[in-house]
Short mmCIF file of C-alpha atoms in Angstrom, two decimals:
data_model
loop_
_atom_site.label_atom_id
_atom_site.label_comp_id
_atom_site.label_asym_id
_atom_site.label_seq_id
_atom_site.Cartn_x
_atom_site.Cartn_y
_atom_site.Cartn_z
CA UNK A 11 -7.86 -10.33 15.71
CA UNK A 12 -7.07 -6.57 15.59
CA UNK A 13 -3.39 -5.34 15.26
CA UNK A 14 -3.20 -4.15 18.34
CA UNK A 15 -4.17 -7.07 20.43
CA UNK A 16 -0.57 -8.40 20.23
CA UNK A 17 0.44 -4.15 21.87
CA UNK A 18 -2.11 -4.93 24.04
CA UNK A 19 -0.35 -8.38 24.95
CA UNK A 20 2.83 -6.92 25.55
CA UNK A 21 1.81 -4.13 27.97
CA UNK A 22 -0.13 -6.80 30.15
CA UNK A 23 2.91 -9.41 30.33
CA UNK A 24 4.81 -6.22 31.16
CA UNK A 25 3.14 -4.86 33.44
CA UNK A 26 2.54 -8.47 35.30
CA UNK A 27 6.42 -8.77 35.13
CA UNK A 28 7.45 -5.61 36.05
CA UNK A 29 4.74 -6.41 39.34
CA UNK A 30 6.25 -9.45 40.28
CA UNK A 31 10.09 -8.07 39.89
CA UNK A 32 8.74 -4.91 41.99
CA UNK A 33 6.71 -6.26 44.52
CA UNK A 34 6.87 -3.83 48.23
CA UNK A 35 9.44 -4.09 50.72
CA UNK A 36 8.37 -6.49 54.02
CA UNK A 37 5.75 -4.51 56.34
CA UNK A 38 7.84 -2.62 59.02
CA UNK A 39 11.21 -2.24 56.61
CA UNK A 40 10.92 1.28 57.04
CA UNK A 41 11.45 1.43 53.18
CA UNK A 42 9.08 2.37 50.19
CA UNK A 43 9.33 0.22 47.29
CA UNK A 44 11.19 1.86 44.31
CA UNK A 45 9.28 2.42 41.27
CA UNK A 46 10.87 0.78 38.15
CA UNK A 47 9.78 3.26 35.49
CA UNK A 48 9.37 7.23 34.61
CA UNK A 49 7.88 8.97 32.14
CA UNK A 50 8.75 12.29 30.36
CA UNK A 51 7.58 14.28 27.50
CA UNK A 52 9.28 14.41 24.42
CA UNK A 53 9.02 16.64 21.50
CA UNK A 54 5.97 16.78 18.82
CA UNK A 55 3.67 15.98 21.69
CA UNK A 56 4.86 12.63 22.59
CA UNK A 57 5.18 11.17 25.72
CA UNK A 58 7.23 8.61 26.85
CA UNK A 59 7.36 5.93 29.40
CA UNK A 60 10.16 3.48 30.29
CA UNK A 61 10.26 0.76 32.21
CA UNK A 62 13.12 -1.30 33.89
CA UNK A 63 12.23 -5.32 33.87
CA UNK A 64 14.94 -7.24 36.19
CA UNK A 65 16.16 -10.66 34.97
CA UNK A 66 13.34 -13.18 36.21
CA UNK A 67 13.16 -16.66 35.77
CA UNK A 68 15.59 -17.12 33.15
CA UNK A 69 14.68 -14.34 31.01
CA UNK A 70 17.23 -11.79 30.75
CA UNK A 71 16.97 -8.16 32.01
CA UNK A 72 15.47 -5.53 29.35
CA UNK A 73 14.06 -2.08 29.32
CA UNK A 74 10.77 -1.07 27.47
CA UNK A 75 9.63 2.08 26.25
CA UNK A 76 6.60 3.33 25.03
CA UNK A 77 6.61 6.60 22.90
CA UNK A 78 2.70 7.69 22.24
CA UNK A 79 0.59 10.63 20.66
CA UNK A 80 -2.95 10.14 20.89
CA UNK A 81 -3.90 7.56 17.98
CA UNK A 82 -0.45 6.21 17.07
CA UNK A 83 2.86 5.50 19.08
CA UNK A 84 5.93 2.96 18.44
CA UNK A 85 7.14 0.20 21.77
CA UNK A 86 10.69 -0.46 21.94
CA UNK A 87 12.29 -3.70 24.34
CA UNK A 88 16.10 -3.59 23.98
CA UNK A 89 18.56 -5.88 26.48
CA UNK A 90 19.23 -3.68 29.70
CA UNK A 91 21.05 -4.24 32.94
CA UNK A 92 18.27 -3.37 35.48
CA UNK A 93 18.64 -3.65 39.19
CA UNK A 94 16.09 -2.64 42.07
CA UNK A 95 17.64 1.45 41.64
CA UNK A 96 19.06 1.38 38.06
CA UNK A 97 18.60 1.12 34.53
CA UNK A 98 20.98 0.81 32.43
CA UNK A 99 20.73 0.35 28.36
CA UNK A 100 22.31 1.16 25.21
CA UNK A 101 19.59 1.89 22.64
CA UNK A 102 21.62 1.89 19.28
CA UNK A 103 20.61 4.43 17.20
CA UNK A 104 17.52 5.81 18.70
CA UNK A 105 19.62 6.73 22.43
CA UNK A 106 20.87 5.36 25.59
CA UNK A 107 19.46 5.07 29.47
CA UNK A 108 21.79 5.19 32.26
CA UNK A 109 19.90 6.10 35.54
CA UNK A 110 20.11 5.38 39.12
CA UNK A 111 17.05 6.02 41.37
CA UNK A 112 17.39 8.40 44.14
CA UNK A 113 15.48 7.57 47.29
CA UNK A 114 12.97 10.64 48.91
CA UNK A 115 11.58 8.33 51.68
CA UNK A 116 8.77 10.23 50.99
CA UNK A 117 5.59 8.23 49.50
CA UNK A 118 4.34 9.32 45.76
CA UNK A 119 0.61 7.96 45.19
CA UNK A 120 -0.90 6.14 42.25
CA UNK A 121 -4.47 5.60 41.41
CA UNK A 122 -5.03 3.69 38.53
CA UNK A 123 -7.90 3.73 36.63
CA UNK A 124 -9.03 0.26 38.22
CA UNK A 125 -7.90 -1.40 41.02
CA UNK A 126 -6.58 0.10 44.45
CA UNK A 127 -4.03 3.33 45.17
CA UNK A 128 -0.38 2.06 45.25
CA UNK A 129 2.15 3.96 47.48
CA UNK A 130 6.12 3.81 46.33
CA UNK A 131 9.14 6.45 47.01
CA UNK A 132 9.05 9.63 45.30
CA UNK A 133 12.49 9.96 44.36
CA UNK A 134 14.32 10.45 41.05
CA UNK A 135 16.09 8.39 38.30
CA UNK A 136 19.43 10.64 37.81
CA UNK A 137 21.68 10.38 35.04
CA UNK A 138 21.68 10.22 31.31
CA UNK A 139 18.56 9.78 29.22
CA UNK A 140 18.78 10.24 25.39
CA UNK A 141 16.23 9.64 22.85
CA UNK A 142 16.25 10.45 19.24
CA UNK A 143 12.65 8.82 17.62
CA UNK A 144 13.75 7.35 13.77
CA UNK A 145 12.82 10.12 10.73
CA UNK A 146 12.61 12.14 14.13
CA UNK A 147 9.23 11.54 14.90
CA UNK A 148 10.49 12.92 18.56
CA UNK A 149 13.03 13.29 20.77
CA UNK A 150 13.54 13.91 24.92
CA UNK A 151 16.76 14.18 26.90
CA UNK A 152 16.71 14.65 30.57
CA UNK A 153 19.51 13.98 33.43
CA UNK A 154 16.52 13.58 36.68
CA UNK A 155 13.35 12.42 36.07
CA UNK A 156 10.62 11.01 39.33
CA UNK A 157 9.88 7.87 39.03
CA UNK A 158 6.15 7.74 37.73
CA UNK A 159 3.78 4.01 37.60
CA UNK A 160 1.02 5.37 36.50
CA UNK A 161 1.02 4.33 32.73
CA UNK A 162 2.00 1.00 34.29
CA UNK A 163 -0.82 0.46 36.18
CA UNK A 164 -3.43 1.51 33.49
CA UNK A 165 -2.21 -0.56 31.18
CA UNK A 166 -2.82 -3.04 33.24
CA UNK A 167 -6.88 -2.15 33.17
CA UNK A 168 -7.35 -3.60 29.46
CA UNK A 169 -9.68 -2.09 27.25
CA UNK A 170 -7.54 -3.15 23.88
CA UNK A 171 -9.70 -3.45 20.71
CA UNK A 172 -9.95 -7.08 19.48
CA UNK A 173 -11.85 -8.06 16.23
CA UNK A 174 -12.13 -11.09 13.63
CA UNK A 175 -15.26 -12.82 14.78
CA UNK A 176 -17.98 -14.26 12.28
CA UNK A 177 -21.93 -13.43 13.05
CA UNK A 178 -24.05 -14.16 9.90
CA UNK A 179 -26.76 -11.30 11.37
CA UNK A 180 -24.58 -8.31 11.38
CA UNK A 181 -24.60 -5.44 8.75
CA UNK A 182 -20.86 -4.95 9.59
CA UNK A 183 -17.69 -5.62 8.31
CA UNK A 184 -14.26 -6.75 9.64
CA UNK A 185 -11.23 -6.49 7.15
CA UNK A 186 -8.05 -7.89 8.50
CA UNK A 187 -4.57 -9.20 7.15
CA UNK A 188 -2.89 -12.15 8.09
CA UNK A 189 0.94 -11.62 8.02
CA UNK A 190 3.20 -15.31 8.38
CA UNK A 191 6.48 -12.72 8.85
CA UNK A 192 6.98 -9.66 10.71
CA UNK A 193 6.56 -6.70 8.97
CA UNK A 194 2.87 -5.03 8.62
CA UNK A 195 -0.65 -5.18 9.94
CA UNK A 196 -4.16 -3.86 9.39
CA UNK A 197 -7.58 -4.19 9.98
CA UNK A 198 -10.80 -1.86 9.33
CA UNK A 199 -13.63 -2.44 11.52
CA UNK A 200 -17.40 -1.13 10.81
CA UNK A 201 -20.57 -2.23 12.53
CA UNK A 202 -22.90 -1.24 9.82
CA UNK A 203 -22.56 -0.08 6.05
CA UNK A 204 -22.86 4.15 7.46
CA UNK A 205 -21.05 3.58 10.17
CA UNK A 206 -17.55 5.19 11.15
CA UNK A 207 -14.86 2.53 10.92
CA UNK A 208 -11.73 1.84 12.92
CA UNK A 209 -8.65 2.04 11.10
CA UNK A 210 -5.60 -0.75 13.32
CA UNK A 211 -2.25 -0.68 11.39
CA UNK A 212 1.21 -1.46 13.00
CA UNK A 213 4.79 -2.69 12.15
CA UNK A 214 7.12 -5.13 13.93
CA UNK A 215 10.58 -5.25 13.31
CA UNK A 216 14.03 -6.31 14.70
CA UNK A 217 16.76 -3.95 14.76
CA UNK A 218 20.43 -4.17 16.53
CA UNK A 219 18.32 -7.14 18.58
CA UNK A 220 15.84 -4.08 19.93
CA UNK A 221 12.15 -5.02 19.52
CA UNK A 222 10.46 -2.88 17.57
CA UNK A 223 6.67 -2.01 17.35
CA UNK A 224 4.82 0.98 15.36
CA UNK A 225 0.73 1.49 15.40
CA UNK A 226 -1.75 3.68 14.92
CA UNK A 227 -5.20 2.87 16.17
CA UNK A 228 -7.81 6.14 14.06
CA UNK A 229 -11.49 6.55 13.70
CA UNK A 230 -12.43 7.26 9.57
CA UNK A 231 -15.62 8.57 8.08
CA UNK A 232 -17.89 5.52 6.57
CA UNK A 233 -16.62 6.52 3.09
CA UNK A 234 -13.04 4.94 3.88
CA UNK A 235 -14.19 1.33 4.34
CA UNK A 236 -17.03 0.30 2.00
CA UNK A 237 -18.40 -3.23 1.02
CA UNK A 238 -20.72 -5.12 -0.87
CA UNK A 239 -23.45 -6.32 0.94
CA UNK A 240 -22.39 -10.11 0.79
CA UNK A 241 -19.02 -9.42 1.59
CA UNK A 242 -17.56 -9.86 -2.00
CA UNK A 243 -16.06 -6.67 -2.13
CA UNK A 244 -14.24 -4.24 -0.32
CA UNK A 245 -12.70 -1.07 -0.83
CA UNK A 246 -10.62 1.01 1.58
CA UNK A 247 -9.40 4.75 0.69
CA UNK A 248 -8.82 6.36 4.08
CA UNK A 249 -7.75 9.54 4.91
CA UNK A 250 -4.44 10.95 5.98
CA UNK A 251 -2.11 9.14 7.70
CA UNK A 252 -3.16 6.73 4.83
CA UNK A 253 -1.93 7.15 1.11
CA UNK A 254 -3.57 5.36 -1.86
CA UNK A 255 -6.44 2.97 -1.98
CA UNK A 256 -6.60 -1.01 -1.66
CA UNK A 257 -9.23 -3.27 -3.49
CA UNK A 258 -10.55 -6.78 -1.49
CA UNK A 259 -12.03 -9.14 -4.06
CA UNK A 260 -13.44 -12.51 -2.86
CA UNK A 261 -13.37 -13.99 -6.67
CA UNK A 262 -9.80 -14.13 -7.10
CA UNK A 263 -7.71 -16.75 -5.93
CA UNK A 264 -6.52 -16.22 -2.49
CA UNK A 265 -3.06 -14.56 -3.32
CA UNK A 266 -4.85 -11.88 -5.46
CA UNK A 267 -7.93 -11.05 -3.52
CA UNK A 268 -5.72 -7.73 -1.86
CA UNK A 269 -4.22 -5.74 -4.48
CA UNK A 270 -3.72 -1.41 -4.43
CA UNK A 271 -1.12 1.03 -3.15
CA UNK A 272 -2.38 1.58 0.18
CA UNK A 273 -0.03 2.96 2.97
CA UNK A 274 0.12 4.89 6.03
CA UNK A 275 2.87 6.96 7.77
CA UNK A 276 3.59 5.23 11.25
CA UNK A 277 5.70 6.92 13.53
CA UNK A 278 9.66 6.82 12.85
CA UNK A 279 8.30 4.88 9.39
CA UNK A 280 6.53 6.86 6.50
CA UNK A 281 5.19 5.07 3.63
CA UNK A 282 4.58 1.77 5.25
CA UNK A 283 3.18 -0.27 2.20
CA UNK A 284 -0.27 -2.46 3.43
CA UNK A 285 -0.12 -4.69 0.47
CA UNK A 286 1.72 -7.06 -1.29
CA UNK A 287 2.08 -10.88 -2.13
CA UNK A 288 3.10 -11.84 1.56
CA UNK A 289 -0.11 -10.41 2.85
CA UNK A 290 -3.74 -12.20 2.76
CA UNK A 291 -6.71 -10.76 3.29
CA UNK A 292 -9.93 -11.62 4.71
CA UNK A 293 -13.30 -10.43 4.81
CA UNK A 294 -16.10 -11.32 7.96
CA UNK A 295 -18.45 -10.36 10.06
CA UNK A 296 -17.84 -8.66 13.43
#
């Protein structure tokens, strides 16, 4: 299973949740439904997206955000007081959200990438929004923002990279790591020995109880991932974001088949070490 699957996982329940707690006012209410997210840009070429989730069926209120630059990004869910027009959430170290949405009565379109146009009020969070990204990968502050669904509702079209599967007849390879704790993740995809291959690495941790997730999803030249052609050995040595170089060797025993000093710089968390005793790694087909 690629690393990002379990992103992937978390924008769907999300955005399914954040559907259900958001669903349109009756017909005839005279009333657009209130969007419960926004998105601004922050600094370094980020942007970011955050989204309100109410309390729902005994899980408590939180707020998500999702701070992206083309390959890599980091997904934060902290506990938040969230109501149909506000937001409200301390962040700890990385910022707080205070908002309250201001109705327009004037409807905003969407049109996702699948699926049909939604309509929704056009109006503004106001208030306080503060974000400082750790090792200050980026940072936005705003006071009015519109609300905005649109990363919502494409995230809710799929399209996340999944791997791990075992055909006998392909010239590929699939390296992945199995992690029992949180902490790191990686996997190297190729579907032939010249092939480009795709680089999946990502962190999970738990800080101040906020959810935390780093990843970084990159296409490498063939030269990065190579492999014998029974799958005995492996040897990655990718490019930047990466450092150093990690050796798979089928022969050893199973706690010594991944050994090097590979690493990669993740947003908000440089030098994020991809081996080491609590990892295993394993070797198929695609």
């Amino acid at each position: 299973m690629g690393v990002l699957f379990a992103l992937g996982a978390v924008m769907l329940v999300t955005a399914s949740t954040a559907s259900a707690a958001s669903k349109p006012p009756p017909p005839n209410s005279g009333q657009l439904f209130v969007p419960s997210s926004f998105e601004l840009q922050g600094s370094n070429g980020y942007s970011i997206f955050v989204l309100g989730i109410p309390s729902r069926k005994g899980r408590p209120a939180t707020v998500d955000l999702f701070a992206q630059k083309k390959h890599a990004g980091v997904y934060y869910s902290a506990p938040a007081t969230v109501t149909e027009t506000s937001i409200d959430a301390d962040l700890g170290e990385v910022g707080e959200i205070s908002v309250s949405f201001h109705r327009s009565g004037v409807a905003a379109i969407a049109s996702p990438h699948c699926g049909q146009p939604v309509s929704f009020d056009s109006g503004s969070f106001e208030g306080k929004i503060d974000f400082h990204g750790e090792e200050g990968y980026t940072e936005a502050q705003a006071t009015s923002v519109p609300g905005n669904i649109d990363f919502l509702l494409n995230g809710a079209c799929g399209g996340f990279v999944t791997s791990g599967g075992s055909n006998p007849f392909s010239p590929g390879a699939d390296l992945y790591l199995r992690n029992p704790a949180l902490g790191a993740q990686f996997s190297v995809l190729k579907s032939r020995p010249g092939s480009p291959a795709r680089f999946e690495a990502s962190d999970r941790e738990y800080r101040d109880g906020i959810s935390i997730q780093r990843f970084a999803a990159l296409v490498m030249p063939a030269a990065a991932f190579t492999y014998s052609p029974r799958l005995q050995t492996a040897t990655v040595h990718p490019p930047a974001p990466f450092s150093g170089t990690a050796h798979f060797d089928r022969r050893k025993k199973a706690n010594r088949r991944w050994s090097g000093d590979l690493a990669i710089d993740l947003p908000g968390r440089t030098g994020l070490p991809l081996t080491g005793h609590q990892l295993r790694a394993y070797l198929v087909r695609p």
